[in-house]
XYZ file of C-alpha atoms in Angstrom:
756
model
C 24.549 -15.018 7.267
C 22.003 -17.812 7.338
C 23.227 -20.183 10.903
C 21.615 -23.645 10.974
C 21.038 -24.238 14.635
C 18.253 -26.644 14.092
C 20.672 -29.348 15.796
C 19.328 -29.686 19.365
C 21.516 -30.874 22.161
C 20.300 -33.713 24.405
C 22.027 -36.222 26.013
C 24.621 -38.257 24.214
C 23.869 -41.573 24.840
C 20.110 -40.580 24.275
C 20.868 -38.940 20.637
C 22.959 -41.521 19.698
C 20.616 -44.508 20.274
C 17.903 -42.154 18.835
C 20.238 -41.916 15.279
C 21.395 -45.210 15.491
C 18.225 -45.720 13.687
C 16.873 -43.259 12.067
C 16.199 -43.031 8.606
C 18.233 -40.674 6.249
C 16.186 -36.800 5.977
C 18.191 -34.945 3.992
C 18.264 -35.469 0.212
C 21.130 -33.593 -1.626
C 20.870 -30.747 -4.368
C 23.450 -33.484 -6.626
C 20.389 -36.183 -6.054
C 17.460 -34.790 -7.026
C 18.398 -34.869 -11.074
C 18.895 -38.960 -9.820
C 15.173 -39.360 -8.665
C 13.925 -37.487 -11.023
C 14.980 -39.748 -13.765
C 14.255 -42.848 -12.055
C 10.957 -41.629 -11.998
C 10.449 -40.005 -15.152
C 7.333 -41.998 -16.053
C 5.425 -41.082 -12.968
C 6.593 -37.400 -13.963
C 5.765 -37.788 -17.686
C 2.321 -39.167 -17.736
C 0.390 -36.515 -15.720
C 2.002 -34.095 -17.968
C 1.115 -35.537 -21.286
C -2.657 -36.138 -19.395
C -3.007 -32.336 -18.552
C -1.083 -31.514 -22.017
C -4.029 -33.222 -23.486
C -6.921 -31.853 -21.481
C -5.675 -28.222 -22.299
C -5.695 -29.051 -25.887
C -9.431 -30.212 -25.452
C -10.285 -27.850 -23.464
C -8.714 -25.087 -25.834
C -10.819 -26.502 -28.934
C -14.312 -27.306 -27.181
C -14.747 -23.704 -25.515
C -16.109 -21.331 -27.590
C -14.352 -18.671 -28.253
C -14.507 -15.017 -26.822
C -14.165 -11.610 -28.758
C -12.994 -8.200 -26.798
C -13.686 -5.246 -28.058
C -12.288 -2.055 -26.913
C -12.758 1.516 -26.709
C -10.255 4.153 -24.842
C -11.787 7.730 -23.287
C -9.745 10.701 -22.216
C -10.934 12.531 -19.645
C -10.073 16.202 -20.028
C -11.517 19.577 -19.746
C -13.531 20.268 -22.679
C -15.070 23.823 -22.168
C -13.747 26.655 -24.294
C -12.006 29.612 -22.616
C -14.070 32.160 -24.047
C -17.484 30.059 -22.332
C -16.623 30.333 -18.791
C -16.396 33.581 -16.850
C -12.824 36.004 -15.728
C -13.306 34.278 -12.236
C -13.644 30.871 -13.621
C -10.259 31.927 -16.422
C -8.039 33.392 -13.276
C -8.647 29.997 -11.203
C -6.950 27.180 -12.056
C -8.956 23.748 -13.210
C -8.851 21.054 -10.869
C -6.537 17.774 -12.007
C -7.607 14.993 -12.879
C -6.171 12.882 -10.012
C -6.279 9.282 -10.280
C -9.047 8.897 -7.603
C -11.178 11.027 -10.026
C -10.063 8.117 -12.886
C -11.259 5.526 -10.394
C -14.213 7.466 -9.671
C -15.371 7.480 -13.461
C -14.466 3.924 -14.087
C -16.973 3.365 -11.195
C -20.115 5.501 -13.278
C -19.453 3.501 -16.094
C -20.640 0.593 -14.736
C -23.784 2.321 -13.231
C -26.798 0.131 -13.240
C -28.202 2.960 -15.173
C -25.714 3.190 -18.373
C -26.091 -0.497 -17.918
C -30.170 -0.803 -18.151
C -29.829 1.897 -21.430
C -26.592 -0.301 -23.249
C -28.711 -3.188 -22.794
C -32.159 -1.188 -24.388
C -29.486 -0.109 -27.493
C -27.902 -3.261 -27.886
C -30.758 -5.447 -27.582
C -29.416 -8.155 -25.264
C -32.760 -8.856 -23.624
C -33.680 -12.393 -25.721
C -30.004 -12.644 -26.556
C -29.105 -16.517 -25.682
C -25.611 -15.408 -24.350
C -27.115 -12.767 -22.020
C -30.366 -14.111 -21.346
C -30.401 -17.567 -19.648
C -34.318 -17.997 -20.245
C -34.310 -17.804 -23.841
C -33.802 -21.767 -23.324
C -36.189 -22.118 -21.421
C -35.265 -23.390 -17.421
C -33.124 -26.673 -16.800
C -33.814 -29.140 -14.993
C -31.506 -28.879 -12.148
C -33.268 -24.951 -12.046
C -36.732 -25.853 -11.976
C -35.574 -28.715 -8.959
C -33.630 -25.769 -7.245
C -36.762 -23.210 -8.033
C -39.071 -26.146 -6.035
C -37.378 -26.514 -2.938
C -36.981 -22.629 -2.592
C -32.915 -22.185 -2.887
C -33.605 -20.558 -6.646
C -35.713 -17.522 -7.671
C -37.827 -17.955 -10.480
C -36.048 -15.235 -12.978
C -39.184 -15.010 -14.614
C -40.429 -12.848 -12.158
C -37.777 -10.131 -12.475
C -37.561 -7.352 -15.283
C -36.060 -8.276 -18.267
C -33.817 -6.108 -18.027
C -32.448 -7.035 -14.385
C -32.069 -10.905 -15.746
C -29.479 -9.674 -18.654
C -27.396 -7.503 -15.319
C -25.577 -10.478 -14.376
C -24.320 -11.154 -17.791
C -23.624 -8.018 -18.667
C -21.465 -7.068 -15.989
C -19.725 -10.427 -16.002
C -18.511 -9.122 -19.519
C -17.933 -5.466 -19.179
C -14.453 -4.298 -17.795
C -13.433 -0.908 -17.140
C -10.015 0.225 -15.842
C -7.764 2.791 -15.715
C -4.937 2.517 -18.570
C -2.049 2.696 -16.046
C -1.446 5.942 -14.130
C -3.045 8.094 -17.391
C -6.603 9.802 -16.985
C -7.782 6.947 -20.053
C -10.196 4.486 -19.172
C -10.284 1.660 -21.144
C -13.690 -0.206 -21.247
C -13.765 -3.840 -22.716
C -16.836 -5.927 -23.686
C -16.607 -9.611 -24.442
C -19.114 -11.488 -26.532
C -19.192 -14.883 -28.630
C -20.112 -12.417 -31.932
C -16.962 -10.288 -32.039
C -19.420 -7.271 -33.940
C -21.339 -7.309 -30.703
C -17.967 -7.037 -28.716
C -17.064 -3.572 -30.687
C -20.443 -2.321 -30.830
C -20.832 -2.825 -26.855
C -17.906 -1.041 -26.248
C -19.153 1.793 -28.349
C -22.121 2.075 -27.072
C -21.411 2.032 -23.568
C -18.498 5.053 -24.114
C -21.084 6.961 -26.360
C -23.551 6.724 -23.718
C -21.270 7.593 -20.753
C -20.430 10.497 -22.733
C -24.196 11.443 -23.239
C -24.794 11.329 -19.338
C -21.515 13.417 -18.893
C -23.726 15.883 -20.834
C -27.143 15.559 -19.923
C -25.489 15.779 -16.209
C -23.925 19.419 -17.288
C -27.224 20.300 -18.831
C -29.503 19.582 -16.108
C -27.311 21.231 -13.648
C -27.397 24.497 -15.739
C -31.084 24.308 -15.853
C -31.297 23.482 -12.242
C -29.210 27.067 -11.869
C -31.234 29.105 -13.696
C -34.543 28.103 -12.707
C -33.751 28.630 -8.880
C -31.698 32.229 -9.901
C -34.596 32.860 -11.954
C -37.373 32.665 -9.116
C -34.995 34.745 -6.685
C -33.669 37.806 -8.652
C -37.552 39.366 -8.521
C -37.160 39.490 -4.981
C -33.979 40.115 -4.433
C -34.501 43.168 -6.548
C -37.161 44.349 -4.688
C -34.848 44.504 -1.278
C -32.240 45.757 -2.769
C -34.808 49.194 -3.539
C -36.402 49.290 -0.140
C -32.267 49.288 1.370
C -31.708 52.361 -1.522
C -35.152 53.858 -0.122
C -33.734 53.928 3.229
C -30.001 54.972 2.552
C -31.355 58.020 1.492
C -34.255 59.230 3.248
C -32.285 57.977 6.515
C -29.304 60.919 5.171
C -32.109 63.576 4.365
C -33.540 63.612 7.549
C -30.161 64.009 9.566
C -28.584 66.525 7.343
C -25.946 63.908 5.803
C -25.801 65.671 2.752
C -23.141 64.924 0.630
C -20.942 67.327 -0.647
C -20.153 65.247 -4.100
C -16.373 64.674 -5.655
C -14.701 61.211 -4.767
C -14.897 61.608 -1.231
C -18.562 61.770 -0.837
C -18.138 62.887 2.219
C -20.587 64.742 4.246
C -20.590 68.847 4.135
C -20.328 69.441 7.781
C -17.013 67.149 7.238
C -15.337 68.711 4.229
C -16.708 72.331 5.880
C -14.506 71.272 9.174
C -11.870 69.877 6.720
C -11.592 73.702 4.899
C -11.693 75.888 7.914
C -8.976 73.457 9.340
C -6.693 74.272 5.985
C -7.591 77.777 6.592
C -6.290 78.246 10.345
C -2.685 76.021 9.605
C -2.210 78.687 6.741
C -3.120 81.419 8.994
C -0.816 80.148 11.465
C 1.793 79.487 9.238
C 1.504 83.218 7.919
C 1.528 84.688 11.695
C 4.489 82.779 12.767
C 6.136 83.900 9.620
C 5.779 87.670 9.845
C 6.558 87.078 13.593
C 9.925 85.859 12.632
C 10.909 88.641 10.452
C 10.027 91.597 12.860
C 12.151 89.935 15.291
C 15.196 89.413 12.204
C 14.461 93.156 11.406
C 14.827 94.552 14.981
C 17.870 92.341 15.552
C 19.344 93.689 12.029
C 18.554 97.495 12.951
C 20.158 96.931 16.676
C 23.573 95.963 14.919
C 23.331 98.924 12.292
C 22.684 96.116 9.726
C 19.716 97.420 8.437
C 20.658 98.204 4.756
C 21.122 93.966 4.922
C 17.534 93.927 5.233
C 15.636 92.369 2.050
C 12.942 94.628 2.316
C 15.064 97.622 3.121
C 17.288 96.952 0.366
C 14.541 96.152 -2.249
C 13.242 99.640 -1.724
C 14.133 102.480 -4.449
C 14.603 105.298 -2.356
C 16.919 103.750 0.240
C 19.124 102.458 -2.198
C 19.585 105.687 -3.706
C 20.572 107.037 -0.190
C 22.552 103.503 -0.201
C 24.639 104.501 -2.667
C 25.010 108.191 -2.245
C 26.729 106.822 1.169
C 29.171 104.465 -0.508
C 30.204 107.633 -2.525
C 30.608 109.738 0.470
C 32.331 107.033 2.146
C 34.342 106.759 -0.642
C 35.562 110.676 -0.803
C 36.015 110.470 2.900
C 38.781 107.979 3.082
C 40.156 109.714 0.173
C 39.893 113.238 1.964
C 42.045 111.131 5.209
C 44.579 110.515 3.460
C 45.539 114.815 3.591
C 43.073 115.907 5.930
C 43.243 115.516 9.848
C 39.802 114.222 11.582
C 39.168 117.695 13.019
C 39.265 119.333 9.290
C 35.735 121.070 8.444
C 35.846 119.106 5.211
C 36.145 115.865 7.173
C 33.691 116.806 9.313
C 30.981 117.604 7.021
C 31.533 114.107 4.967
C 31.181 112.424 8.088
C 28.097 114.330 9.075
C 26.767 113.580 5.312
C 27.011 109.558 6.250
C 25.727 109.627 9.659
C 21.970 111.504 7.730
C 22.504 108.932 5.135
C 22.499 105.845 7.985
C 19.930 107.899 9.743
C 17.659 107.328 6.611
C 18.307 103.808 6.293
C 17.700 103.057 9.985
C 14.452 104.900 9.790
C 13.281 103.076 6.860
C 14.028 99.784 8.506
C 12.120 100.777 11.616
C 8.863 101.709 9.171
C 9.134 98.345 7.877
C 8.972 96.294 11.152
C 6.103 98.248 12.107
C 4.443 97.723 9.200
C 5.504 93.605 9.566
C 4.176 93.963 13.144
C 0.967 95.471 11.956
C 0.835 92.294 9.869
C 1.649 89.961 11.979
C -1.024 91.080 14.663
C -3.827 90.908 11.691
C -2.718 87.737 11.107
C -3.060 86.311 14.725
C -6.527 88.128 14.855
C -7.009 86.004 11.583
C -5.626 82.665 13.586
C -7.918 83.086 16.469
C -11.172 84.323 14.436
C -10.803 80.398 12.242
C -9.973 78.206 15.924
C -13.391 79.559 17.303
C -15.228 78.751 13.260
C -13.297 75.247 13.462
C -14.497 74.417 17.071
C -17.713 75.339 16.665
C -17.925 73.236 13.521
C -16.112 70.388 14.822
C -19.450 70.164 17.329
C -21.250 69.891 14.405
C -19.660 67.267 13.003
C -19.179 65.154 16.253
C -22.939 65.369 16.468
C -23.485 64.040 13.350
C -21.029 60.773 13.686
C -23.780 58.886 15.155
C -25.708 59.536 12.796
C -23.099 58.842 10.378
C -22.289 55.903 11.734
C -25.971 54.431 11.459
C -25.909 56.010 7.772
C -22.972 53.554 6.740
C -24.816 50.603 8.336
C -27.614 51.065 5.801
C -25.132 51.811 3.237
C -23.416 48.229 3.588
C -26.644 46.202 3.469
C -28.012 48.001 0.439
C -24.316 47.356 -1.006
C -24.683 43.607 -0.049
C -27.973 43.297 -1.553
C -27.255 45.087 -4.455
C -24.040 43.291 -5.551
C -25.971 40.186 -4.341
C -28.846 40.923 -7.129
C -25.719 41.681 -9.533
C -23.836 38.415 -8.814
C -27.553 36.331 -9.494
C -27.910 38.451 -12.573
C -24.784 37.190 -14.197
C -24.950 33.728 -12.755
C -28.598 33.353 -14.130
C -27.305 34.322 -18.193
C -24.413 32.460 -18.013
C -27.065 29.153 -16.543
C -29.039 30.784 -19.234
C -26.854 30.460 -22.222
C -25.561 26.834 -21.257
C -29.305 25.797 -20.186
C -29.324 24.042 -24.321
C -28.083 20.542 -25.864
C -24.322 20.514 -26.643
C -23.816 23.793 -25.138
C -21.345 22.328 -22.705
C -19.096 19.556 -24.031
C -18.490 16.456 -21.648
C -15.075 16.703 -20.027
C -14.517 13.340 -21.940
C -13.579 12.115 -25.154
C -13.478 9.027 -27.274
C -9.641 8.843 -28.281
C -9.913 5.000 -29.511
C -13.249 3.256 -30.956
C -13.574 -0.406 -30.838
C -12.888 -2.199 -33.911
C -14.452 -5.551 -34.989
C -11.438 -8.319 -33.738
C -10.540 -10.367 -35.414
C -8.438 -13.359 -32.850
C -10.463 -14.527 -29.873
C -9.691 -12.900 -26.654
C -10.620 -16.408 -24.811
C -8.962 -18.690 -24.963
C -5.716 -18.178 -25.439
C -4.248 -21.679 -26.692
C -1.057 -21.546 -27.134
C -0.131 -19.785 -23.567
C -2.962 -22.163 -22.047
C -1.611 -25.629 -23.233
C 2.104 -24.465 -22.546
C 1.052 -22.913 -18.672
C -0.941 -26.001 -17.989
C 1.980 -28.302 -19.100
C 4.380 -26.791 -17.203
C 2.521 -26.830 -14.054
C 1.897 -30.227 -14.337
C 5.784 -30.966 -14.732
C 6.054 -28.881 -11.703
C 3.477 -30.804 -9.549
C 4.785 -34.016 -10.648
C 7.985 -33.648 -10.222
C 7.705 -31.770 -6.804
C 5.567 -34.789 -5.976
C 7.954 -37.086 -6.501
C 10.544 -35.267 -4.656
C 8.306 -35.270 -1.511
C 7.559 -38.711 -2.095
C 11.000 -39.699 -1.987
C 11.421 -37.080 1.311
C 9.143 -38.818 3.525
C 9.769 -42.361 2.595
C 12.121 -44.404 4.321
C 14.556 -45.940 2.515
C 15.902 -48.441 4.648
C 19.325 -49.108 3.141
C 22.959 -48.269 2.777
C 23.601 -44.156 4.165
C 23.420 -41.727 1.523
C 26.851 -39.292 1.033
C 25.474 -36.614 2.637
C 24.207 -38.140 5.534
C 25.606 -37.356 8.984
C 28.786 -38.455 9.857
C 27.862 -40.975 12.733
C 25.534 -42.509 9.983
C 28.405 -42.612 7.062
C 30.912 -44.041 9.603
C 29.236 -47.498 11.239
C 28.175 -47.847 7.933
C 31.438 -47.868 6.364
C 34.669 -50.471 7.876
C 36.155 -48.571 10.128
C 39.791 -47.960 8.990
C 42.853 -47.899 11.515
C 43.940 -44.576 13.148
C 46.792 -43.223 12.150
C 48.348 -41.831 15.671
C 51.164 -39.383 15.844
C 53.789 -39.036 18.721
C 52.252 -36.342 20.305
C 52.992 -37.511 24.241
C 53.341 -33.880 25.935
C 50.475 -32.300 26.382
C 51.393 -29.550 28.103
C 54.790 -27.744 29.106
C 55.546 -29.453 32.107
C 56.863 -27.773 35.492
C 60.222 -28.058 34.489
C 60.061 -25.659 32.596
C 60.706 -22.497 34.644
C 61.445 -20.422 32.355
C 58.306 -20.373 30.201
C 56.186 -20.477 33.586
C 58.081 -17.583 34.763
C 57.578 -15.102 31.445
C 54.557 -16.294 30.786
C 53.099 -15.258 34.267
C 54.468 -11.914 33.584
C 51.477 -11.852 31.372
C 48.633 -13.482 32.646
C 47.945 -15.863 35.380
C 49.605 -19.080 33.634
C 47.556 -22.426 35.384
C 50.175 -25.326 34.218
C 48.411 -28.205 35.035
C 50.774 -31.726 36.169
C 52.481 -33.035 33.337
C 50.916 -36.734 32.561
C 52.830 -40.031 32.325
C 53.885 -40.111 28.679
C 52.339 -43.542 27.426
C 53.993 -46.721 26.797
C 55.040 -47.163 23.123
C 54.177 -50.868 22.238
C 56.370 -52.850 19.986
C 56.633 -51.398 16.525
C 53.955 -48.814 16.877
C 54.234 -45.114 17.254
C 52.480 -42.854 20.272
C 49.375 -41.938 19.805
C 47.006 -38.964 21.346
C 45.392 -40.582 24.010
C 47.491 -38.274 26.748
C 46.403 -35.114 24.454
C 42.779 -36.366 24.145
C 42.466 -36.799 28.100
C 43.929 -33.446 28.675
C 41.334 -32.159 25.942
C 38.232 -33.775 27.702
C 39.048 -32.602 31.498
C 37.434 -29.231 30.061
C 34.231 -29.266 31.457
C 31.867 -29.847 28.728
C 29.206 -26.985 28.919
C 25.767 -26.640 26.452
C 27.784 -27.304 23.229
C 31.055 -29.177 22.174
C 34.062 -29.058 23.118
C 36.252 -26.138 20.785
C 40.186 -26.471 20.142
C 42.196 -24.641 18.856
C 45.090 -25.818 16.927
C 48.083 -23.633 16.403
C 50.780 -25.567 13.979
C 54.040 -24.496 13.805
C 55.746 -26.644 11.105
C 54.608 -29.363 9.438
C 54.433 -32.497 10.528
C 57.809 -35.156 10.243
C 58.131 -38.786 10.059
C 60.621 -40.451 11.550
C 62.110 -40.987 8.024
C 62.558 -37.508 7.630
C 59.462 -37.563 5.324
C 56.365 -34.860 5.450
C 53.847 -36.394 6.829
C 50.276 -36.033 4.914
C 48.920 -34.969 7.772
C 48.909 -32.404 10.800
C 48.513 -32.496 14.278
C 44.834 -31.122 14.071
C 44.059 -33.299 11.123
C 45.258 -36.365 12.869
C 43.402 -34.817 15.952
C 40.069 -35.013 14.443
C 40.784 -38.290 12.545
C 41.131 -39.751 16.157
C 38.465 -38.387 17.772
C 35.816 -39.077 15.197
C 37.571 -42.675 15.185
C 37.461 -43.971 18.922
C 35.122 -46.900 19.483
C 34.404 -46.018 23.542
C 32.703 -42.934 23.058
C 31.408 -41.903 19.665
C 31.308 -38.250 18.941
C 30.493 -36.034 16.119
C 33.600 -34.042 14.778
C 33.890 -31.130 12.841
C 37.586 -29.771 11.076
C 37.712 -26.145 10.570
C 40.422 -24.779 8.371
C 41.154 -20.854 9.452
C 43.507 -19.843 7.490
C 44.818 -22.302 4.736
C 45.178 -22.216 1.264
C 42.140 -20.487 -0.857
C 39.177 -22.607 -2.229
C 37.629 -22.984 -5.493
C 34.660 -20.241 -5.845
C 32.687 -23.520 -6.493
C 33.909 -24.660 -3.018
C 32.734 -22.138 0.299
C 34.205 -22.328 3.185
C 34.813 -20.887 6.425
C 35.547 -17.176 5.205
C 32.301 -17.428 2.744
C 29.960 -18.163 5.604
C 31.552 -15.799 7.751
C 31.351 -12.930 5.046
C 27.472 -14.354 4.294
C 28.173 -15.408 1.012
C 27.688 -19.219 1.726
C 25.119 -21.615 4.132
C 25.959 -24.080 6.760
C 25.134 -26.851 4.558
C 27.138 -25.647 1.584
C 30.759 -25.154 3.239
C 30.503 -28.556 6.189
C 31.544 -31.405 3.549
C 31.451 -34.754 4.904
C 34.231 -37.294 4.955
C 32.757 -40.497 3.704
C 33.030 -43.296 5.812
C 33.534 -41.309 8.865
C 32.178 -39.346 11.464
C 34.559 -36.543 10.910
C 32.721 -33.720 8.579
C 35.203 -30.445 7.055
C 35.163 -27.000 6.392
C 37.359 -25.512 4.609
C 38.986 -21.975 4.369
C 37.184 -20.410 1.898
C 37.603 -18.148 -1.361
C 37.357 -14.866 0.040
C 40.434 -13.420 2.153
C 40.945 -14.782 5.683
C 40.648 -10.832 6.591
C 36.741 -11.281 6.983
C 37.414 -13.237 9.834
C 39.436 -10.140 11.586
C 36.805 -7.564 9.924
C 33.613 -9.574 11.303
C 34.146 -10.664 14.745
C 30.649 -10.899 15.809
C 29.743 -13.490 12.741
C 32.418 -14.984 13.527
C 32.004 -15.688 16.601
C 28.336 -16.728 15.883
C 29.884 -19.517 13.173
C 31.454 -21.105 15.832
C 29.022 -20.786 18.786
C 26.363 -22.512 16.205
C 29.310 -25.214 14.995
C 29.444 -25.994 18.599
C 26.412 -27.037 19.425
C 25.930 -29.099 16.214
C 29.123 -31.538 16.896
C 30.748 -32.706 20.086
C 34.133 -31.699 18.744
C 34.996 -28.586 16.533
C 38.495 -28.867 16.113
C 40.127 -25.395 14.100
C 43.091 -25.282 12.305
C 45.535 -22.203 12.528
C 49.159 -21.984 10.955
C 52.139 -19.648 12.072
C 52.773 -17.189 9.106
C 55.109 -14.550 9.261
C 54.190 -11.148 10.328
C 51.000 -10.212 12.181
C 48.562 -12.096 10.832
C 48.847 -15.324 13.024
C 48.676 -13.347 16.310
C 46.030 -11.098 15.140
C 43.506 -14.429 14.213
C 44.745 -16.120 17.674
C 43.508 -12.948 19.829
C 39.978 -13.464 17.848
C 39.726 -17.295 18.051
C 41.413 -18.527 21.281
C 38.833 -16.782 23.134
C 36.450 -18.538 21.915
C 37.942 -21.927 22.673
C 38.076 -24.009 25.371
C 41.597 -25.345 24.717
C 44.302 -23.943 22.706
C 47.632 -26.440 21.379
C 50.462 -25.314 20.240
C 52.095 -27.662 18.426
C 56.208 -26.634 18.526
C 59.078 -28.442 19.665
C 61.090 -24.943 20.554
C 62.511 -24.528 24.064
C 60.335 -23.357 26.878
C 62.342 -20.252 27.153
C 61.899 -20.088 22.937
C 60.657 -15.985 22.986
C 58.317 -17.240 20.089
C 55.936 -20.110 22.172
C 56.095 -17.467 24.896
C 54.702 -15.045 22.773
C 52.043 -16.892 21.142
C 51.550 -18.986 25.066
C 50.591 -15.228 26.393
C 48.389 -14.637 23.097
C 46.449 -17.370 23.784
C 46.211 -17.013 27.859
C 45.400 -13.180 27.512
C 42.589 -14.016 24.664
C 40.655 -15.913 27.259
C 41.215 -19.471 26.524
C 40.180 -22.189 28.702
C 43.716 -23.871 28.688
C 46.403 -23.674 26.580
C 48.560 -26.748 25.806
C 51.845 -26.874 23.745
C 52.366 -30.383 22.439
C 55.881 -31.991 21.577
C 57.050 -34.907 19.715
C 59.959 -34.936 21.566
C 61.583 -33.744 25.156
C 62.510 -29.611 24.554
C 66.053 -29.352 25.186
C 67.397 -27.628 28.559
C 67.762 -24.044 27.702
C 71.893 -24.359 29.124
C 72.135 -26.833 25.551
C 70.417 -24.540 23.098
C 72.859 -23.379 20.437
C 73.638 -19.824 20.179
C 71.406 -19.802 17.003
C 67.744 -18.854 16.973
C 66.129 -21.891 16.570
C 63.000 -21.644 14.750
C 59.499 -23.525 15.532
C 59.306 -26.689 14.384
C 57.359 -30.050 14.611
C 60.222 -33.291 14.318
C 58.915 -36.785 13.658
C 58.809 -39.116 17.172
């Protein structure tokens, strides 16, 4: 939303005196075409002169041709020509900075001098100013010491300025393509210059790569021999130290010293002996427990013995016979005793065999324990030997690291030397750019472009001439009658004043005799009911005017801006004849305020919820919605100080949706006008109350135009809403005295406004 706050508020008397003689300062958009038509000769003459000058210019200026060559920046080195490390690494992308840097390389002075020599620009009158001799002006400047003698400079340096003026190198958009443009009066020279510069640039890239490879091979070749001697010396120190300290390696992948390998082997044997001893001890313990439990025949070593196996089989046979005989014979029978004795003898044999095996295992366990002790002693001795050799091993590793580093450096130098030597040749490393489009001899000149230059000059001359005419019109003081868009007070003073249209609204507020209205309203908010003024005396043959209402509205103290009044019309106004009036209270009040002679005032009538406007005729809702500006919505009334603002094309709901924008709009209007009369109409539903609540708090006065009785619930509700919203004062305007509550009929009385 655009809010025009350019109208300052000052002393009314001084403001009227200043504005009375001020010229019109605004120029309506509808008047621009008329001003331009009246001053067509001031526009046509400069435009034709400029067009003729442009035609003469394009005919006189010698044409220049442009040759264009395009270069693509890319890495052209083949994959097989790079090392494995270079192939593994991702190449650095060519970004915009790299392309811009290469553009500056193309425009370098060294490349320019070589191009000047190849193109033979020295002695060309287009590039060398000394070919045709020195002019008198230049000679005079040389005499005074202002200019330098061009003949004192080298021939190529004299051509450099003209060369760079005609050379243009730029990247094509965000791509990796460089465009090289060279301009000349000779089309063949323009094409040859662009191609020559592109070829020289590629040759310079190739030469730079060759120089880099040659420098690398020279430097590496001088350092390789010295590095070889250092590698041999470091390896000799390693071997001598190893032999002197007995750090001889036994070979193998590990490469450990012999003492360390021996310690590892002894540790392995000791671990195996301990494992064997523990196994034997466990087996002996198990055999003793099984013999004690009488399960010697279950011992694996006993069960696997052939002799014991036969004894066990015999025992099984005897126990079977014993069981068979026990069925018919008593335990004391000789046969039973014989079989029992044989079974016991076999058990004794099995137990004796198990005990022998246990003793054998005990002997093996003792032998294993002795072996463990022997190996432990040997390991302890070897550990002392290894510990003593650790310090020597540390020094040996340091010497080996030094020798290894020297060896790796030598191998790296040798690899790089071979690569540099392979690239140290012409065309061994291609340039990282190639020509993708060579320049051809242009057929059409690039300058001047005749039609565009003539059209642009003509258009600019037309626009400047039209702007000068409009500026002259704005700066001039016409001194005549006011324009249609002039302020209301100028139009009012210049036009004949019409007779005021007066409606009879003598009662400006509910009088004190309305106890019911005051009583009901006091329940909602404090009621400020001033004493009712005396009704004006009607002149013979004339209706009542709005003097009393204007007086009550003027009693409110005035702040920095003008007075704001909201008129809520409950029904269309009526004449005494019963015919609807063309104007309601709000419109009549605005006309009356604008027509008063004693104190001229600038009045703005604002329609809040009237009929929608045409899309081409914006109003208040368009202004609040941000679709229009103040100058678009305020329409002056010819012959009056009154300005009007229609409702607008946008729906009235925007006034409730944008309360902040509505407040700013009303504030700006009050700053620019002495009176702001807002009109609202009573409608069914909650829209009227919501809009009244949103607007009443911004008003100095709220006038409810209604002939309803004082205790009418609708009137009381509207009065209370205005009071609660924070209006400065709330007035009820009637064109007849309200009837007492007792005389009202039982039927509901609609809010109406009847003629006096």
